[in-house]
Coordinates of C-alpha atoms and ligand atoms in Angstrom, one line a residue:
M1 CA 66.9 83.6 112.2
N2 CA 67.9 80.5 110.6
I3 CA 69.9 81.1 107.5
I4 CA 71.9 79.1 104.9
V5 CA 74.9 80.6 103.2
Y6 CA 75.9 78.3 100.3
N7 CA 78.6 78.3 97.6
G8 CA 80.4 81.2 98.6
R9 CA 84.3 81.0 99.0
I10 CA 84.6 81.0 103.0
V11 CA 87.7 82.6 104.1
N12 CA 88.2 82.1 107.8
P13 CA 92.0 82.3 109.0
A14 CA 91.5 81.2 112.3
T15 CA 91.1 77.6 111.1
G16 CA 92.9 78.0 107.8
I17 CA 90.0 77.7 105.6
D18 CA 89.8 79.3 102.3
A19 CA 87.4 77.0 100.1
V20 CA 83.8 76.8 98.7
G21 CA 81.2 75.7 100.8
Y22 CA 78.5 76.2 103.3
I23 CA 77.4 77.7 106.7
I24 CA 74.2 77.0 108.4
V25 CA 73.2 79.6 111.1
R26 CA 71.0 78.5 113.7
D27 CA 69.7 80.3 116.8
G28 CA 72.5 83.1 116.7
R29 CA 75.2 80.3 116.4
I30 CA 76.9 78.4 113.6
A31 CA 75.5 74.9 113.6
R32 CA 77.4 73.7 110.6
L33 CA 80.1 74.6 108.3
D34 CA 81.1 72.5 105.5
T35 CA 83.7 73.1 102.8
I36 CA 82.8 70.5 100.2
G37 CA 82.5 72.7 97.2
E38 CA 79.4 73.6 95.4
I39 CA 76.1 72.0 96.3
D40 CA 73.1 72.1 93.8
E41 CA 70.1 73.9 94.7
G42 CA 68.4 70.5 95.8
R43 CA 70.9 70.1 98.3
A44 CA 70.6 73.7 99.5
I45 CA 66.8 73.2 100.1
E46 CA 67.3 69.8 101.9
L47 CA 69.6 71.2 104.2
S48 CA 67.3 74.1 104.7
E49 CA 64.5 71.8 105.6
E50 CA 66.7 69.9 108.0
Y51 CA 67.9 73.1 109.8
E52 CA 64.6 75.0 109.6
V53 CA 66.3 77.8 107.7
D54 CA 64.0 80.8 107.0
K55 CA 66.7 82.7 104.7
M56 CA 69.1 81.1 101.7
I57 CA 71.7 83.0 100.6
D58 CA 73.2 81.9 97.2
A59 CA 76.8 83.2 97.8
T60 CA 78.2 82.1 94.5
G61 CA 80.9 84.1 93.5
L62 CA 80.9 86.0 96.7
T63 CA 83.2 86.1 99.5
V64 CA 82.0 84.8 103.2
T65 CA 84.4 85.9 106.1
P66 CA 84.0 86.2 109.5
G67 CA 82.3 89.6 110.7
L68 CA 84.8 92.5 110.4
I69 CA 86.0 94.0 113.8
D70 CA 87.0 97.9 113.6
L71 CA 89.2 98.4 116.8
H72 CA 88.9 102.4 116.1
V73 CA 85.7 104.4 115.5
H74 CA 84.1 107.5 117.0
F75 CA 80.3 107.3 117.3
R76 CA 79.8 110.8 119.2
D77 CA 77.5 109.9 121.7
P78 CA 76.9 111.4 124.2
G79 CA 77.0 115.0 123.3
L80 CA 78.1 115.3 119.6
T81 CA 75.3 113.6 118.2
Y82 CA 74.9 116.3 115.1
K83 CA 78.2 114.4 113.9
E84 CA 77.1 110.9 114.5
D85 CA 74.8 109.0 116.9
I86 CA 74.7 105.4 117.9
E87 CA 72.0 104.7 115.3
S88 CA 73.8 106.2 112.3
G89 CA 77.1 104.8 113.3
S90 CA 75.9 101.5 113.6
K91 CA 73.9 101.4 110.6
A92 CA 77.4 103.1 108.8
A93 CA 79.2 100.0 110.3
A94 CA 76.9 97.3 109.1
K95 CA 77.0 98.7 105.8
G96 CA 80.6 98.5 105.9
G97 CA 80.6 94.9 106.7
F98 CA 81.5 95.3 110.5
T99 CA 80.0 93.1 113.3
T100 CA 82.0 94.7 116.2
V101 CA 83.3 98.2 116.4
V102 CA 85.4 99.8 119.1
A103 CA 84.1 103.1 120.1
M104 CA 86.5 105.9 121.5
P105 CA 85.5 107.8 124.8
N106 CA 85.9 111.2 123.3
T107 CA 82.6 112.2 123.7
K108 CA 80.9 115.0 125.7
P109 CA 81.0 114.3 128.6
V110 CA 84.1 111.9 128.3
V111 CA 83.2 108.1 129.0
D112 CA 85.3 108.2 132.3
N113 CA 82.7 106.6 134.8
A114 CA 80.3 103.6 135.0
L115 CA 77.2 105.7 134.3
T116 CA 78.2 107.2 131.1
F117 CA 80.0 103.9 130.0
K118 CA 76.8 102.0 130.5
Y119 CA 74.6 104.6 128.9
V120 CA 76.5 104.1 125.4
C121 CA 76.5 100.3 126.1
D122 CA 72.7 100.1 126.7
K123 CA 71.9 102.2 123.8
A124 CA 74.1 100.4 121.2
K125 CA 72.3 97.1 122.5
E126 CA 69.0 98.7 122.1
V127 CA 70.1 99.6 118.2
G128 CA 71.1 96.2 117.9
L129 CA 73.1 96.6 114.4
V130 CA 76.3 96.2 115.6
N131 CA 78.4 94.9 119.0
V132 CA 79.7 98.2 120.2
I133 CA 82.9 97.7 122.6
Q134 CA 82.8 100.9 124.5
V135 CA 86.3 102.2 125.4
G136 CA 86.7 104.0 128.9
S137 CA 89.0 107.1 128.7
V138 CA 92.4 106.7 130.6
T139 CA 91.8 110.2 132.9
K140 CA 88.9 111.9 134.1
G141 CA 87.3 114.4 131.6
M142 CA 90.6 113.4 129.2
E143 CA 92.1 116.0 131.4
G144 CA 95.5 114.1 132.0
K145 CA 95.1 114.8 135.5
E146 CA 93.6 111.8 137.4
L147 CA 92.6 108.6 136.6
S148 CA 89.2 107.8 135.4
D149 CA 86.9 104.9 137.4
I150 CA 88.5 102.2 135.7
D151 CA 87.2 99.8 138.3
G152 CA 83.7 101.2 137.8
M153 CA 83.6 100.8 134.3
K154 CA 85.6 97.1 134.4
L155 CA 82.5 96.1 136.8
N156 CA 80.3 97.0 133.9
G157 CA 82.1 95.0 131.1
L158 CA 85.3 97.3 130.2
I159 CA 87.6 95.6 128.3
T160 CA 89.9 98.5 127.3
I161 CA 90.8 102.0 127.8
S162 CA 92.2 105.1 125.8
E163 CA 92.9 108.6 125.8
D164 CA 92.2 108.8 121.9
G165 CA 92.2 112.2 120.6
K166 CA 95.4 112.8 122.7
S167 CA 97.9 111.4 124.8
V168 CA 98.1 111.4 128.7
M169 CA 101.4 113.9 128.9
D170 CA 102.2 112.9 132.4
S171 CA 103.9 110.0 132.1
G172 CA 103.7 108.8 135.6
L173 CA 100.2 108.9 135.9
Y174 CA 100.0 107.2 132.6
R175 CA 102.2 104.5 134.1
K176 CA 99.6 104.2 136.9
A177 CA 97.1 103.5 134.2
M178 CA 99.0 100.8 132.4
K179 CA 99.9 99.1 135.9
K180 CA 96.0 98.9 136.5
A181 CA 95.5 97.7 132.9
S182 CA 97.8 94.9 133.4
E183 CA 96.3 94.1 136.7
L184 CA 92.5 94.0 135.2
D185 CA 93.8 92.3 132.1
I186 CA 92.3 95.1 129.8
T187 CA 94.3 96.4 126.4
V188 CA 95.6 100.1 126.4
L189 CA 94.7 101.6 122.9
A190 CA 97.4 104.4 122.5
H191 CA 96.9 107.6 120.3
C192 CA 100.5 108.6 120.2
E193 CA 101.1 112.5 119.9
D194 CA 103.2 115.0 121.8
I195 CA 100.9 117.8 122.0
N196 CA 104.1 120.0 123.3
L197 CA 105.4 119.6 119.8
V198 CA 102.5 120.1 117.8
E199 CA 102.6 124.0 117.6
K200 CA 99.4 124.6 115.8
G201 CA 100.3 122.0 113.1
V202 CA 97.4 120.8 110.6
M203 CA 99.3 118.8 108.2
N204 CA 102.5 116.8 107.7
M205 CA 105.6 119.0 108.2
G206 CA 107.2 118.8 104.9
A207 CA 107.2 120.2 101.2
K208 CA 103.6 120.3 101.1
S209 CA 103.1 122.2 104.4
K210 CA 105.6 124.4 102.9
E211 CA 103.9 124.9 99.7
L212 CA 100.5 125.5 101.1
G213 CA 101.8 128.0 104.2
L214 CA 100.4 125.8 106.8
N215 CA 102.0 124.9 110.1
G216 CA 103.2 121.0 110.0
I217 CA 103.4 118.1 112.5
S218 CA 106.5 116.3 112.4
N219 CA 107.2 112.7 112.7
A220 CA 108.6 113.3 116.1
V221 CA 105.3 114.3 117.5
E222 CA 104.2 111.0 117.1
N223 CA 107.4 109.0 117.4
I224 CA 108.5 110.2 121.2
I225 CA 105.1 109.3 122.6
T226 CA 105.4 105.6 120.8
A227 CA 108.9 105.3 122.3
R228 CA 107.4 106.2 125.7
D229 CA 104.5 104.0 125.5
I230 CA 106.6 101.0 124.3
M231 CA 108.8 101.6 127.3
L232 CA 106.1 101.7 129.8
A233 CA 104.4 98.8 128.3
E234 CA 107.6 96.8 128.8
E235 CA 107.7 97.9 132.2
T236 CA 104.3 97.5 133.2
G237 CA 103.4 94.2 131.1
C238 CA 100.3 95.7 130.1
R239 CA 99.1 94.8 126.7
L240 CA 99.5 98.0 124.6
H241 CA 97.9 98.5 120.8
L242 CA 99.1 101.5 118.9
C243 CA 96.4 103.3 117.4
H244 CA 96.4 104.9 113.7
C245 CA 100.5 104.3 113.1
S246 CA 101.5 106.7 110.6
T247 CA 105.5 107.1 110.5
K248 CA 108.1 104.8 109.5
E249 CA 109.8 105.0 112.7
S250 CA 106.5 103.6 114.4
V251 CA 106.8 100.6 112.3
D252 CA 110.4 100.1 113.1
M253 CA 109.8 100.7 116.9
I254 CA 106.8 98.0 116.9
K255 CA 108.9 95.5 115.1
D256 CA 111.7 96.0 117.8
G257 CA 109.5 95.9 120.6
K258 CA 107.8 92.5 119.7
A259 CA 111.3 91.2 119.1
K260 CA 111.9 92.1 122.6
G261 CA 108.6 89.9 123.8
I262 CA 106.7 93.4 124.6
K263 CA 102.9 92.7 124.4
L264 CA 102.5 95.1 121.6
S265 CA 100.5 95.3 118.4
G266 CA 100.2 98.2 115.8
E267 CA 97.3 99.2 113.5
A268 CA 97.1 101.4 110.3
C269 CA 94.1 102.9 108.7
P270 CA 93.5 103.0 105.0
H271 CA 93.9 106.6 104.6
H272 CA 97.6 106.3 105.8
F273 CA 98.5 103.3 103.8
I274 CA 97.3 104.7 100.6
L275 CA 97.7 108.3 100.7
T276 CA 100.4 110.8 101.1
E277 CA 100.8 114.4 101.5
D278 CA 101.1 114.7 97.9
D279 CA 97.7 113.7 97.4
I280 CA 96.6 116.8 99.1
P281 CA 95.4 119.2 96.5
G282 CA 95.4 122.4 98.4
N283 CA 94.0 123.9 101.8
D284 CA 91.0 121.3 102.0
S285 CA 90.0 119.7 105.3
M286 CA 88.7 116.5 103.8
Y287 CA 92.5 115.7 104.0
K288 CA 92.7 116.9 107.6
M289 CA 93.1 114.3 110.3
N290 CA 95.1 113.2 113.1
P291 CA 97.9 112.2 112.9
P292 CA 98.1 113.4 109.3
L293 CA 99.0 112.0 106.0
R294 CA 102.8 111.6 105.9
G295 CA 105.2 111.4 103.3
R296 CA 105.9 108.5 100.4
D297 CA 108.5 106.8 102.6
D298 CA 106.2 106.7 105.6
R299 CA 103.3 105.1 103.4
D300 CA 105.7 102.6 102.0
A301 CA 106.7 101.6 105.3
L302 CA 103.3 100.9 106.7
L303 CA 102.8 99.3 103.4
K304 CA 105.7 97.0 104.3
G305 CA 104.9 96.6 108.0
L306 CA 101.4 95.5 106.9
K307 CA 103.0 92.9 104.2
E308 CA 105.4 91.5 107.1
G309 CA 102.5 91.4 109.7
I310 CA 104.3 93.9 111.8
I311 CA 101.3 95.9 111.7
E312 CA 98.4 93.7 112.1
V313 CA 95.2 95.4 112.1
I314 CA 93.4 97.6 109.7
S315 CA 91.2 100.0 111.7
T316 CA 89.4 103.1 110.4
D317 CA 89.6 105.9 112.6
H318 CA 86.1 106.6 111.6
A319 CA 85.7 110.3 112.7
P320 CA 82.7 111.8 111.3
H321 CA 82.1 116.0 111.6
S322 CA 79.5 117.8 110.2
A323 CA 79.7 119.4 106.7
E324 CA 79.8 122.8 108.1
E325 CA 82.9 122.2 110.3
K326 CA 84.7 120.6 107.4
S327 CA 84.3 123.2 104.7
K328 CA 86.2 125.4 106.9
P329 CA 90.0 125.8 106.1
M330 CA 92.6 123.6 107.5
E331 CA 93.7 126.1 110.2
E332 CA 90.2 125.9 111.6
A333 CA 88.0 122.9 110.7
P334 CA 88.7 119.6 113.3
F335 CA 90.6 116.8 112.4
G336 CA 89.2 113.6 111.2
I337 CA 87.6 111.8 108.3
V338 CA 85.0 108.8 108.3
G339 CA 85.8 105.4 107.2
L340 CA 83.3 102.7 108.2
E341 CA 81.7 102.5 104.6
T342 CA 85.0 102.6 102.4
S343 CA 87.6 100.5 104.7
L344 CA 87.0 97.1 103.1
P345 CA 86.7 98.2 99.6
L346 CA 89.9 100.7 100.2
S347 CA 92.0 97.6 101.8
Y348 CA 90.6 95.3 99.1
T349 CA 91.5 97.5 96.5
Y350 CA 95.0 98.5 97.7
L351 CA 96.2 95.7 99.5
V352 CA 94.8 92.6 98.1
D353 CA 94.2 93.4 94.5
K354 CA 97.7 95.0 94.1
G355 CA 99.0 91.8 95.5
I356 CA 100.2 93.3 98.8
I357 CA 98.7 91.0 101.2
S358 CA 96.4 87.9 100.6
L359 CA 92.5 88.0 101.3
S360 CA 93.0 85.5 104.3
E361 CA 95.8 88.2 105.5
L362 CA 93.3 91.1 105.1
V363 CA 90.6 89.1 107.1
E364 CA 93.1 88.4 109.8
K365 CA 93.9 92.2 109.9
M366 CA 90.3 93.2 109.8
S367 CA 88.7 90.6 112.2
L368 CA 90.8 87.8 113.8
N369 CA 93.5 89.9 115.1
P370 CA 91.5 92.7 116.5
A371 CA 89.4 90.0 118.4
R372 CA 92.9 88.8 119.5
I373 CA 93.9 92.1 120.8
L374 CA 90.7 92.5 122.9
G375 CA 90.9 89.0 124.1
I376 CA 87.2 88.3 122.8
D377 CA 85.8 85.3 121.2
K378 CA 85.1 86.5 117.9
G379 CA 87.0 86.8 114.4
N380 CA 86.2 83.2 113.7
I381 CA 83.4 81.5 111.9
D382 CA 83.3 77.9 113.4
V383 CA 80.9 75.6 114.5
G384 CA 79.4 76.5 118.0
N385 CA 80.5 80.2 117.6
V386 CA 78.1 83.2 117.6
A387 CA 77.4 84.1 113.7
D388 CA 79.0 87.1 113.1
I389 CA 79.5 87.1 109.1
T390 CA 80.4 89.5 106.4
I391 CA 79.6 88.5 102.9
F392 CA 81.4 90.7 100.3
D393 CA 81.7 90.9 96.4
T394 CA 85.2 91.4 95.4
E395 CA 84.9 91.9 92.0
A396 CA 82.3 94.8 92.0
A397 CA 83.7 97.9 91.1
Y398 CA 82.2 101.5 91.8
D399 CA 83.1 105.1 92.4
I400 CA 82.8 106.2 96.2
D401 CA 80.2 108.7 96.7
P402 CA 79.9 110.1 99.9
E403 CA 76.0 110.9 99.3
T404 CA 75.5 107.3 99.5
F405 CA 76.9 107.2 102.9
V406 CA 74.4 106.1 105.8
S407 CA 76.9 107.8 108.2
K408 CA 76.0 111.3 109.2
G409 CA 79.7 112.4 108.4
K410 CA 80.4 112.7 104.6
N411 CA 84.0 113.7 105.3
T412 CA 86.2 111.7 103.3
P413 CA 89.1 112.4 100.7
F414 CA 88.0 109.1 98.7
A415 CA 84.8 110.7 97.1
G416 CA 85.2 109.6 93.4
M417 CA 87.8 106.9 93.8
T418 CA 87.0 103.8 92.1
V419 CA 87.3 100.7 94.3
K420 CA 86.6 97.0 94.3
G421 CA 84.9 95.0 96.9
E422 CA 81.0 95.8 97.9
V423 CA 79.5 94.3 100.8
R424 CA 76.4 92.1 100.0
Y425 CA 75.4 91.0 103.7
T426 CA 76.4 91.8 107.1
I427 CA 75.1 89.1 109.6
M428 CA 75.6 89.7 113.6
A429 CA 74.7 87.1 116.1
G430 CA 72.5 85.4 113.3
E431 CA 70.8 88.5 112.4
V432 CA 70.8 90.1 108.7
T433 CA 72.1 93.7 110.0
Y434 CA 72.6 95.0 106.4
E435 CA 71.6 93.7 103.0
A436 CA 72.6 95.4 99.4
Ligands
LIG1 O1 91.6 112.9 113.2 C1 91.4 112.5 114.2 N1 89.9 112.7 114.5 N2 92.3 112.1 115.0 C2 91.9 112.2 116.3 O2 92.6 111.6 117.3 C3 90.3 112.2 116.9 C4 89.5 112.1 116.0 C5 88.0 112.9 116.3 O3 87.7 112.4 117.4 O4 87.4 113.4 115.6
LIG2 ZN1 93.5 109.1 117.7
LIG3 ZN1 90.4 108.3 116.8

């Protein structure tokens, strides 16, 4: 499809553009981009004729950015498709403004070999609504005993590995995986959790867990593995990206590690930089995720980290579960909340609208930086590039209603919250994958 998007505010941090203009998409790529201010309808029609445009999008008052990239989602296929499947997950991604997502391998079976890896990649292509980058697990079956067939998956296009859902507790084995990642030039995405310290914790260890009489997860559970992983990244030279950072100590360690020149980056999720344990109303599993909502000082450190560029990625950890699973009390329900359909409005409302970061910095964290971390040629709307574009209205305010989610998962702690920022169009490789 050939498209003209005109009179929108184009925000493209890769080229330093933040100005009103138009973009012409032809045969899946960006054929022309001009930031000459507003054009009248006559000129838009003239350009449409010149470029054989079949769809005109008047983006007056809207923001036009590179397609959003989520470095952390769970699409649950194979094996757990009652929670989500590639089609429902892809639809949720497109609706959330995402053109690329990174899918974690903790499925059933685990994505630890070329065959399963290829199965997900092929299915995602068939659905064709979002570019799915499938992650390979670090160890077979995520059992922490033996390395996965990383070479086999690499031959089929693997660019990143992770044991998300847990950490590889055998440091020797993990170091081997990191060495391999370094040799193969693939990124390691790290979920940092010392399982031996969890002791049946279901929420942050603090005043709230005491009040509710629930077992707590201390900051040390995350911090110890964060420290180990950074040290091993330094030793092996691999590119390490820390998933869903939740503690103030993690932010400090990322800052120090980067200062030392280690190839290191970190992400934060909206729930961790917006909510704290004080927001948990009671024993309610909509507030149960791993890592848990932390204390106020941790939340404030994440905000500071985002502001100062220490944390350069916003991801969702989109973790859909069934209504039945999440209706159980915290002691029994699985960890995780959905995020694809709320990430942009929440991040816009709590970071940009509150003046913590600029709109351009938001686009960096939700598109350009994730692309750089993965080493993929995305996150930049420029002439010649694949046309992955997100168009949204920063002024539209509405209440989050999980019943409107297209994801199978309705598990969110943000129900009823008023936010600003609504996706109007998502364009992936020149095709409209979502239109409000
Ligand atoms: O909250 C979480 N949910 N954290 C994880 O590490 C795993 C994820 C899931 O797979 O549900
Ligand atoms: Zn995780
Ligand atoms: Zn996860």
